[in-house]
Short mmCIF file of C-alpha atoms in Angstrom, two decimals:
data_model
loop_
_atom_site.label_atom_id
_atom_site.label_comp_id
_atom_site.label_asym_id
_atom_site.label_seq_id
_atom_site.Cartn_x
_atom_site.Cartn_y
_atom_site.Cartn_z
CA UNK A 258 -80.14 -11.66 -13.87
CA UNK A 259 -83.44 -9.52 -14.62
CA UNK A 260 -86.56 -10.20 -16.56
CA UNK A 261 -87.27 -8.10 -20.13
CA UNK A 262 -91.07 -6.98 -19.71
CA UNK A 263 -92.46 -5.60 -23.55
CA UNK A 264 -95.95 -4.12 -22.83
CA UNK A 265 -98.18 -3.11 -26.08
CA UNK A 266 -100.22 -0.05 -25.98
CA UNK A 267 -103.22 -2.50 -25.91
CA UNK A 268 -102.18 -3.37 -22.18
CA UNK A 269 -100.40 -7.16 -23.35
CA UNK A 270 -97.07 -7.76 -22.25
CA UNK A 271 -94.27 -10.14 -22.89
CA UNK A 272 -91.86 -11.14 -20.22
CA UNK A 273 -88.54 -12.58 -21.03
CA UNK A 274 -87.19 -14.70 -17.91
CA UNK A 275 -83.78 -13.69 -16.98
CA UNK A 276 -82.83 -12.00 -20.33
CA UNK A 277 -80.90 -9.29 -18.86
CA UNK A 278 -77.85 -9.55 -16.89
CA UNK A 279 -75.92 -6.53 -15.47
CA UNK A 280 -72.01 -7.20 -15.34
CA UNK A 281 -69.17 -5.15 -13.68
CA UNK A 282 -66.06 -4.21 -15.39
CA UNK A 283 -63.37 -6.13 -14.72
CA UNK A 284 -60.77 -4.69 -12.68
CA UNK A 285 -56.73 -5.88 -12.87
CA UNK A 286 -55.17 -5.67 -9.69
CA UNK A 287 -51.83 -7.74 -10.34
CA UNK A 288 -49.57 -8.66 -13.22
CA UNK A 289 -46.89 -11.07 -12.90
CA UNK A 290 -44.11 -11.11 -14.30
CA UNK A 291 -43.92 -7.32 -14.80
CA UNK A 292 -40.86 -7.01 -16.78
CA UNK A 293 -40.70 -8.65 -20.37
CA UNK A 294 -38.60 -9.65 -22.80
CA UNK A 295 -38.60 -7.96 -26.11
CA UNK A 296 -39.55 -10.89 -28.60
CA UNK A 297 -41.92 -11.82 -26.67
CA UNK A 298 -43.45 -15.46 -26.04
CA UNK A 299 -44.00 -15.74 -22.53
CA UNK A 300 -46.74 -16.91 -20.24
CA UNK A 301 -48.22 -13.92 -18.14
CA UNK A 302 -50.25 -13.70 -15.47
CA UNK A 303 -53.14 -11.45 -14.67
CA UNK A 304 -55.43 -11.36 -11.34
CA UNK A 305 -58.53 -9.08 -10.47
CA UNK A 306 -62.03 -9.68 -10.43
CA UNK A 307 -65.10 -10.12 -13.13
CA UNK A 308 -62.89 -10.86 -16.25
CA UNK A 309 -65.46 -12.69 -18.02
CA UNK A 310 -65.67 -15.46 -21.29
CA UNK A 311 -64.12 -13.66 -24.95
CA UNK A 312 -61.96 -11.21 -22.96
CA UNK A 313 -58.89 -10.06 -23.94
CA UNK A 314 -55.90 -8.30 -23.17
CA UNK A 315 -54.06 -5.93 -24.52
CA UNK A 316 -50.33 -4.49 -24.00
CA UNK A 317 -50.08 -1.25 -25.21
CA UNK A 318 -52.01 -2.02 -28.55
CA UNK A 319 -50.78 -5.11 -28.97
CA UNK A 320 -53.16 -8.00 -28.36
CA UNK A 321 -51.53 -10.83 -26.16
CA UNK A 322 -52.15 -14.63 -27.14
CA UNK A 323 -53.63 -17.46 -25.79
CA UNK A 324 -55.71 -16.06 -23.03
CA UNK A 325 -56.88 -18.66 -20.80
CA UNK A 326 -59.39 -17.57 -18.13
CA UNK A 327 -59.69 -19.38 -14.86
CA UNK A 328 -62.92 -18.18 -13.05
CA UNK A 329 -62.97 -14.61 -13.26
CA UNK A 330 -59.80 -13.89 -10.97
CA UNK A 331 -57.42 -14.72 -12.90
CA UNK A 332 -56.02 -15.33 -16.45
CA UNK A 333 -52.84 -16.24 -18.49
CA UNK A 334 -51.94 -15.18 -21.56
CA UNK A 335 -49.01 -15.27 -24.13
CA UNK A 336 -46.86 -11.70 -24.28
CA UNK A 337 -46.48 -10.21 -27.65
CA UNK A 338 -43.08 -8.51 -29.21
CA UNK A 339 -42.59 -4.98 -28.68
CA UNK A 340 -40.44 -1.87 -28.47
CA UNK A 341 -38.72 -1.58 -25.13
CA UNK A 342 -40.28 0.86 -22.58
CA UNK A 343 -43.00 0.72 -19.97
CA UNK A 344 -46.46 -0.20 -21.50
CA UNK A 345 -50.31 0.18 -20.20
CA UNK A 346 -51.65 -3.23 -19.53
CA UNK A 347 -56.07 -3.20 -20.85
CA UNK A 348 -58.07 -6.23 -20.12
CA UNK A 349 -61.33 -5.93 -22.07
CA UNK A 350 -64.37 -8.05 -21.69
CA UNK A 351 -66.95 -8.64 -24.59
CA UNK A 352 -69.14 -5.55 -23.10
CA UNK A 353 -66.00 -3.56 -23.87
CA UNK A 354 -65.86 -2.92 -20.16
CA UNK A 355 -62.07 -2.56 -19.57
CA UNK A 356 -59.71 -2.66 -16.57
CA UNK A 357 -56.16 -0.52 -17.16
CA UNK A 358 -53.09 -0.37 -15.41
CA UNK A 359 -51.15 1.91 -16.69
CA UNK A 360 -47.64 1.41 -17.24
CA UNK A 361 -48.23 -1.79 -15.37
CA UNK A 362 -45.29 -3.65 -17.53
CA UNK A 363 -42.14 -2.62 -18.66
CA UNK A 364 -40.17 -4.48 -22.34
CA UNK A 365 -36.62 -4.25 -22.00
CA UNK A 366 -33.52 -6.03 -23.59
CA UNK A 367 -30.86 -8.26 -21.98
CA UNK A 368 -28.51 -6.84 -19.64
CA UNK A 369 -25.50 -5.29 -21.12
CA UNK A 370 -21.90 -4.35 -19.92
CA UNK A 371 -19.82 -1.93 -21.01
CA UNK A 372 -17.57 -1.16 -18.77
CA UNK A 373 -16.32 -2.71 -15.41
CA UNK A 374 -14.06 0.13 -13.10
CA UNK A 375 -11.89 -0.76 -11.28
CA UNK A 376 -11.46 -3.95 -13.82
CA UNK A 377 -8.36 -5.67 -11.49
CA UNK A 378 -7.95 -6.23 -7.63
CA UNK A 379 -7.17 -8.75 -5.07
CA UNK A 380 -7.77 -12.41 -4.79
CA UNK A 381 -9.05 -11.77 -1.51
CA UNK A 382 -12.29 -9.23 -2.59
CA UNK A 383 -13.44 -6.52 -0.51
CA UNK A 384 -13.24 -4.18 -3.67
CA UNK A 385 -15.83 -1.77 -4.69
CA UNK A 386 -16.80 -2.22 -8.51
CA UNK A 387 -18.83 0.27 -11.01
CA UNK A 388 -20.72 -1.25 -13.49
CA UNK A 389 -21.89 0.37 -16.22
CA UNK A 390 -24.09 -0.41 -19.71
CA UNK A 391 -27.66 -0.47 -20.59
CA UNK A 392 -31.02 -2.20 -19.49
CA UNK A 393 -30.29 -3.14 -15.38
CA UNK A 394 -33.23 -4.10 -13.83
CA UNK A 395 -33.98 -2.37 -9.58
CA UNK A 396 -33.05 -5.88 -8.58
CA UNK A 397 -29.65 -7.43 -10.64
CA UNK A 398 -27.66 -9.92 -9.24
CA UNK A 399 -24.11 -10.02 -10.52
CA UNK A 400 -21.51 -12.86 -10.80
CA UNK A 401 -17.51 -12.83 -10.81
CA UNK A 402 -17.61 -16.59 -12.24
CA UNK A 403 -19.40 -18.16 -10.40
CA UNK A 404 -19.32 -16.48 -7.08
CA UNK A 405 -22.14 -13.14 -5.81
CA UNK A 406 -21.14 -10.11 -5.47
CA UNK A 407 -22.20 -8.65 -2.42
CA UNK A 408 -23.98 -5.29 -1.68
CA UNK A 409 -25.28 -5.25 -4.53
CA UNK A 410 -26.90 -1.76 -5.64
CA UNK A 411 -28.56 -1.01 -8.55
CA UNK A 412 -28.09 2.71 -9.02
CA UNK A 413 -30.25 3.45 -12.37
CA UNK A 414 -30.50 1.33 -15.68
CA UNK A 415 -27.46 2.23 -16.49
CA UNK A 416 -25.00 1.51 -13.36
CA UNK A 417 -24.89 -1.17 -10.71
CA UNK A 418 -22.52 -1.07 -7.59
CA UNK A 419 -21.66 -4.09 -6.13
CA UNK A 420 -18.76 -5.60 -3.37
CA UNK A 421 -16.33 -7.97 -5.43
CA UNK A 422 -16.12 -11.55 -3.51
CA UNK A 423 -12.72 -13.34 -3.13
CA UNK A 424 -10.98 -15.50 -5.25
CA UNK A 425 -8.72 -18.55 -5.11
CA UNK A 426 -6.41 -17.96 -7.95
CA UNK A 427 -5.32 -14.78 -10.16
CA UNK A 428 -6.76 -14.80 -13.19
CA UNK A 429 -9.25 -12.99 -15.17
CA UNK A 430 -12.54 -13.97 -14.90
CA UNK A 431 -16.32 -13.64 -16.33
CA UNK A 432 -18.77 -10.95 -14.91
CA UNK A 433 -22.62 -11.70 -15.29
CA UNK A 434 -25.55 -9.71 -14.19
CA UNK A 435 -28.86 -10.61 -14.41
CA UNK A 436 -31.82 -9.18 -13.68
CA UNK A 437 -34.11 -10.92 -11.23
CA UNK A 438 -37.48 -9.86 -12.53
CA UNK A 439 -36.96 -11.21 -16.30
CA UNK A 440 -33.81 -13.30 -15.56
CA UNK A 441 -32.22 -11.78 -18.53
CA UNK A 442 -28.62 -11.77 -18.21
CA UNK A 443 -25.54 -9.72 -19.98
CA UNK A 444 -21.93 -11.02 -19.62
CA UNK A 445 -18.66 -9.61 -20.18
CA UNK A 446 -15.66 -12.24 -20.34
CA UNK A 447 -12.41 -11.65 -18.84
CA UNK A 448 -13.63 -8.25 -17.34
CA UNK A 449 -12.44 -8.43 -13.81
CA UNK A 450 -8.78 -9.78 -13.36
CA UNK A 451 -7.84 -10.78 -9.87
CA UNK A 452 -4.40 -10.09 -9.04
CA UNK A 453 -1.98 -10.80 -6.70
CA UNK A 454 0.08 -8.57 -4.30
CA UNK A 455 3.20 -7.03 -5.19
CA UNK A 456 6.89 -8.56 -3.95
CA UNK A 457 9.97 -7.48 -3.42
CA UNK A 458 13.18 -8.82 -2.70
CA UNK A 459 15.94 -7.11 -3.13
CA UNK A 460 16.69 -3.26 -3.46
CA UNK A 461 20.26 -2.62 -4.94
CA UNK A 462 21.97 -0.06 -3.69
CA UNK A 463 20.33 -0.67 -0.50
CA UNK A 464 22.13 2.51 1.01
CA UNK A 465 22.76 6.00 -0.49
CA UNK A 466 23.42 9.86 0.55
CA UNK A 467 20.72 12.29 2.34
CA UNK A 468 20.07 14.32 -0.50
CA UNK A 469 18.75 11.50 -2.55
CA UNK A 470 19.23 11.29 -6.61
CA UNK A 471 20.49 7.49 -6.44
CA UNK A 472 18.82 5.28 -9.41
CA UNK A 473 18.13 1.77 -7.43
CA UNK A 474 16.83 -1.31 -8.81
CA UNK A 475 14.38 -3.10 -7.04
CA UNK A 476 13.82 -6.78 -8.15
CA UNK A 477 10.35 -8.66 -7.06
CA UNK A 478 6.87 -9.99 -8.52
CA UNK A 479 3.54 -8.94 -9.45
CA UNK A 480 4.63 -4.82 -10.48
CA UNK A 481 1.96 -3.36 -12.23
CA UNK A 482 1.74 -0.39 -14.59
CA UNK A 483 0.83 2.78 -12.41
CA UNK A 484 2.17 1.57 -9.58
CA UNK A 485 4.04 4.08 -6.82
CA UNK A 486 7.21 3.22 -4.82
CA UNK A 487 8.02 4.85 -1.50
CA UNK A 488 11.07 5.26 0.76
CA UNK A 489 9.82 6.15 4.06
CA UNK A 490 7.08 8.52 3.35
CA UNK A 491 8.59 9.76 0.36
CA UNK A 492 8.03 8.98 -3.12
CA UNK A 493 10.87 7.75 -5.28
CA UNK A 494 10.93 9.55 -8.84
CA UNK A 495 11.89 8.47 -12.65
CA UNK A 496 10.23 5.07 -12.28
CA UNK A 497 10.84 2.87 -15.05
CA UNK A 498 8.99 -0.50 -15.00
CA UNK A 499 11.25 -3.16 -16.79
CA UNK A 500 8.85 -5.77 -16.41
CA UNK A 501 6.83 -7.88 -13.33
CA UNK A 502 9.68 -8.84 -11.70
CA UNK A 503 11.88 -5.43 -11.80
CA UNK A 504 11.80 -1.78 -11.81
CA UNK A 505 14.07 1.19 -11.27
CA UNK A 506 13.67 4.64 -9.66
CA UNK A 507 15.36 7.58 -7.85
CA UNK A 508 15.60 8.51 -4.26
CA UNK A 509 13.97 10.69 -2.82
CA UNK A 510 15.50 12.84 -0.08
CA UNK A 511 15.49 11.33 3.18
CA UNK A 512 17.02 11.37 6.72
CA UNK A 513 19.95 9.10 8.23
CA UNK A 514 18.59 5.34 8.75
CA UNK A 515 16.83 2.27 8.10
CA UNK A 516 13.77 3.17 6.02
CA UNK A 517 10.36 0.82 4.65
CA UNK A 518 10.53 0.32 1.08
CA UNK A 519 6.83 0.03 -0.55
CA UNK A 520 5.41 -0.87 -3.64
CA UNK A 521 1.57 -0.17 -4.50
CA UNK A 522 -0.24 -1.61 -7.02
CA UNK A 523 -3.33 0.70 -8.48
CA UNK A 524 -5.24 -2.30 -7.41
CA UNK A 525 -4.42 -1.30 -3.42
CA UNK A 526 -2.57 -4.12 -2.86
CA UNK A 527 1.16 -3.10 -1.61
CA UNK A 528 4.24 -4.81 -0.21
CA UNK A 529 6.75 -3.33 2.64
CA UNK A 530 10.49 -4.29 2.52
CA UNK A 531 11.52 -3.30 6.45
CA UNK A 532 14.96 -1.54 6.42
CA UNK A 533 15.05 -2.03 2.57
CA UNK A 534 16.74 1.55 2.22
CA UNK A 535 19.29 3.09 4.56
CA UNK A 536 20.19 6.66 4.05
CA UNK A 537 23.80 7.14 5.70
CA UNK A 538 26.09 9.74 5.90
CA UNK A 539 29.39 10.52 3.86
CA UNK A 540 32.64 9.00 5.18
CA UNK A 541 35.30 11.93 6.81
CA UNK A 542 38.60 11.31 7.25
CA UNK A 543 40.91 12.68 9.62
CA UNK A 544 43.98 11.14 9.37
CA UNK A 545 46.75 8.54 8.88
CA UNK A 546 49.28 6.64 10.20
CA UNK A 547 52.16 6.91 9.51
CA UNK A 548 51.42 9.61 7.00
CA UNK A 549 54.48 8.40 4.79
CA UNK A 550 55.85 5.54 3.44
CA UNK A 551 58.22 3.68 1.04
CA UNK A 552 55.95 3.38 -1.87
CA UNK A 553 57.08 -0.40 -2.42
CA UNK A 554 53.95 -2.04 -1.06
CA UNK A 555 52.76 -4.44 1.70
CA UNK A 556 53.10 -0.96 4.59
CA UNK A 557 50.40 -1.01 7.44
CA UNK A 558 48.31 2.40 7.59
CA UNK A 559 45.57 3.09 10.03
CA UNK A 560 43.48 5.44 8.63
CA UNK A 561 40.68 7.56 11.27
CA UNK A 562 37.25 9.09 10.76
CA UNK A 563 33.63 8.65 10.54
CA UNK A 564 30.90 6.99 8.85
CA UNK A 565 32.93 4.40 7.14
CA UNK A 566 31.03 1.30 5.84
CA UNK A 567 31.91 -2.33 5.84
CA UNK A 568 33.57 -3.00 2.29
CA UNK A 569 34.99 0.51 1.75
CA UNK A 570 37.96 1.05 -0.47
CA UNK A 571 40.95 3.35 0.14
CA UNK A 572 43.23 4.47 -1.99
CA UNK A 573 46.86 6.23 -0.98
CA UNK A 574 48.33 8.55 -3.69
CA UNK A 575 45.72 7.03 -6.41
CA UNK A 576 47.28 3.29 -4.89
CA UNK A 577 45.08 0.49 -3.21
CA UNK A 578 45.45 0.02 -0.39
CA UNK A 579 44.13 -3.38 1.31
CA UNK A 580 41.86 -3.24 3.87
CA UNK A 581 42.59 -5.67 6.61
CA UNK A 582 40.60 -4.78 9.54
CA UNK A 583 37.62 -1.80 9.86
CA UNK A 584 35.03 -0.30 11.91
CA UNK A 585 33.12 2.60 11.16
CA UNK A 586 35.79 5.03 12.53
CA UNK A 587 39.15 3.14 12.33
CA UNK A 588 40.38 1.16 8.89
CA UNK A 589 43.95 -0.59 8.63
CA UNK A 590 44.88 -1.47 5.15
CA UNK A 591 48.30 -2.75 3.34
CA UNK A 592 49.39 -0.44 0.44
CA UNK A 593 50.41 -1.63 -2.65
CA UNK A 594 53.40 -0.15 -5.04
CA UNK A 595 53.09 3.49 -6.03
CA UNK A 596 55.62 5.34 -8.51
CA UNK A 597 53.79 8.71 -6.71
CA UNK A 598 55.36 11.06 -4.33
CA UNK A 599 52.71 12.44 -2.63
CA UNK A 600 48.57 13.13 -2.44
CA UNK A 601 45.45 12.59 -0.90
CA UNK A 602 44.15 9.87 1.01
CA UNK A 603 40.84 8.96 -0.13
CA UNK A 604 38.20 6.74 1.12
CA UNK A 605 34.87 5.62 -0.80
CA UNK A 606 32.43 4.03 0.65
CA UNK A 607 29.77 0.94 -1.22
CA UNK A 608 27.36 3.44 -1.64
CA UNK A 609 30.11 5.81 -4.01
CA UNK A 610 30.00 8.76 -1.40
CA UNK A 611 33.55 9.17 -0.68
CA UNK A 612 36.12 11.45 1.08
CA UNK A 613 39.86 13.15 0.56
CA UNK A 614 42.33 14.13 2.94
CA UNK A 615 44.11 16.14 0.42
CA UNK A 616 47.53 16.00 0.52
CA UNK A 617 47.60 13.49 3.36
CA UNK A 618 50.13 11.16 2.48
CA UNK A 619 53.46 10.83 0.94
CA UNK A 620 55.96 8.27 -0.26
CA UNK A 621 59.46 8.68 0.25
CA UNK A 622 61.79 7.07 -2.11
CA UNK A 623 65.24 5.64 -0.32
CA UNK A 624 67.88 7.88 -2.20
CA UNK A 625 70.06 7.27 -4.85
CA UNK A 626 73.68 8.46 -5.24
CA UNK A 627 74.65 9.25 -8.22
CA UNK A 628 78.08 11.44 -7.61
CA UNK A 629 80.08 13.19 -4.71
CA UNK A 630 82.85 16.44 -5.47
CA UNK A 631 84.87 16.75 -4.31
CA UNK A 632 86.26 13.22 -3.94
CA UNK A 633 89.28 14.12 -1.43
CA UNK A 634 89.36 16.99 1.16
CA UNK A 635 91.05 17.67 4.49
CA UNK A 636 91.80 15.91 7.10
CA UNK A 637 90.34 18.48 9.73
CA UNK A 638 87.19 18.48 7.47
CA UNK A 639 85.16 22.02 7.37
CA UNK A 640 85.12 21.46 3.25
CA UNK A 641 81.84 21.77 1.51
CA UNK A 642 80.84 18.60 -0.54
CA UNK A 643 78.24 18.58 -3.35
CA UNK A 644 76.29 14.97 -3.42
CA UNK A 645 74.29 14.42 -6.58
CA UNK A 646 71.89 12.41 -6.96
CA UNK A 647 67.55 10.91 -6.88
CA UNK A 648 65.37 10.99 -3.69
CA UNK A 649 67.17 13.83 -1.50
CA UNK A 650 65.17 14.65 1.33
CA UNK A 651 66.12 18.49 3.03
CA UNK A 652 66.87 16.17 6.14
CA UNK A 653 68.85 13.96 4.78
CA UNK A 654 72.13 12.80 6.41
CA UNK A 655 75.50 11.58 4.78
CA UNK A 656 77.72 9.70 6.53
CA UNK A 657 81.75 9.13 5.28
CA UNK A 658 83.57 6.50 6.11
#
């Protein structure tokens, strides 16, 4: 404080004790918290040095409320509604000195979420997740339920990465994010769905030819839309989801043997079926034993080649014939009744490749007499008989008497 002196021309003076008092202007240093909420209403705080009695503050031109001054460090005061964007922050004493920080404060709305990619995956977490919307804070925290997400990144305003955390069941759930510095928070329901893996359990045919082409069905749980099957390291074609629990497809080509059958989910979450596929070669056959018969049924026939499979079905003349014992070279079967003569002797196999010996086989019908001329001849023979009759062989013999 400093004394007023008044001096007259005539030499008197007047001195004023302490009626002057040089101040500094304030100067803001910290605001807390720096991000607001639009409507406005809450209690911020404000530390520097020489804010003095009567001051006030001002965001943007707005004039905050209830300023309460505690020595002349720090104050409080109530935030006013406004526009969202970053703001200068001016803290004015009664000598219109004035502090700014410019920018200092930023309004901005509650979190919200547009759009969650990828919006499904595994109970057990681990996947990467985009969010995107409006009005993310640097610092968001975001929720799958109730669990954190981890490594979480906020990459502008607009998009937050983030690690999705496991869960116990498969179901959709709630995703939250909030933003740490006005603990505003956006939510979208039911926009992550945990899923499980995919199943399978049975592939029918199991077994088909090299060249592929085969429609299977494969029957099993959890199939997804957009999901990709593979034999081996080949993708099966024409797939046709029926529902969760079964699909059909074609083969690709492949090589002889046991191959992995897999189903992926677009989630990355897959199932292999070990030796769920076998690609095997077409059946041959060579020959047969006898290679005739009687045509009435119940004959034994061993029939030889390769690449025959266990429950293969042969056929003699267009007849079944039973299969008693096999191997995948040697087959002995019991023919049924056939009104043929002769043909091929086929075999097909479970997986409908099959194989002809054309013209293999023949029945031969016992003959039937019908009429003999002449009826008397010679005793010292030489005569020429005619026989008439069904089922006369070239070799056959006739016998009199």
């Amino acid at each position: 404080m400093y004394n007023l002196s008044i001096t007259n021309t005539d030499g008197q003076v007047l001195t004023l004790v302490g009626a002057i008092t040089y101040a500094n202007a304030p100067r803001l240093d910290t605001i807390s918290p720096r991000a607001l909420r639009l409507a406005g209403g809450e209690l911020v705080t404000l530390e520097g040095r020489y804010f003095r009695p009567g001051v006030k503050v001002f965001f943007a031109s707005a004039e905050c409320t209830n300023v309460t001054l505690f020595a002349d460090r720090k104050l409080t005061c109530t935030s006013p509604a406004l526009a969202a964007g970053s703001k200068n922050i001016n803290v004015v004493n009664l000598d219109q000195q004035y502090a700014q920080l410019a920018l200092g404060l930023v309004y901005r709305g509650a979190p919200i979420i547009t759009t969650i990619s990828p919006n499904e995956g595994t109970i057990s977490g681990g996947t990467i997740v985009n969010i995107v919307g409006q009005n993310f804070s640097s610092t968001p925290q975001v929720y799958f339920d109730e669990a954190l997400c981890k490594s979480t990144e906020a990459l502008s305003a607009t998009q937050v990465r983030c690690v999705v955390p496991a869960n116990p069941t498969a179901n959709p759930v709630m995703v939250k994010v909030i933003n740490l510095d006005d603990l505003q928070e956006g939510r979208l329901i039911g926009g992550y769905h945990y899923r499980l893996p995919p199943g399978i359990a049975t592939v029918n045919p199991s077994m088909g030819q090299l060249n592929g082409g085969k429609t299977i069905t494969i029957a099993g749980a959890n199939f997804r839309a957009g999901l990709t099957v593979k034999i081996g390291a080949s993708t099966c074609t024409n797939l046709a989801i029926a529902n969760e629990n079964s699909l059909t497809c074609r083969t690709p080509a492949g090589t002889v043997g046991s191959k992995i059958v897999q189903i992926t989910n677009t989630d990355g979450q897959s199932f292999s079926k070990v030796n769920g596929y076998t690609y095997v070669l077409p059946p041959t056959v060579t020959s047969i034993v006898p290679n005739v018969g009687k045509g009435e049924g119940s004959e034994r026939f061993t029939i030889t080649g390769s690449n025959f499979i266990n429950g293969a079905k042969v056929s003699l003349v267009g007849a079944d014939c039973k299969t008693i014992t096999f191997t995948p070279e040697v087959i002995t079967c019991l023919s049924g009744a056939s009104v043929n003569t002769n043909g091929d002797v086929k075999v097909a196999n479970p997986d409908e490749q099959e194989h002809s010996l054309l013209g293999g086989f023949t029945y031969v019908r016992p003959p039937i007499f019908g009429s003999l001329s002449p009826l008397s001849g010679r005793v010292s023979g030489g005569e020429r008989l005619e026989l008439i009759g069904l089922n006369l062989r070239p070799w056959v013999i006739i016998k009199l008497g």
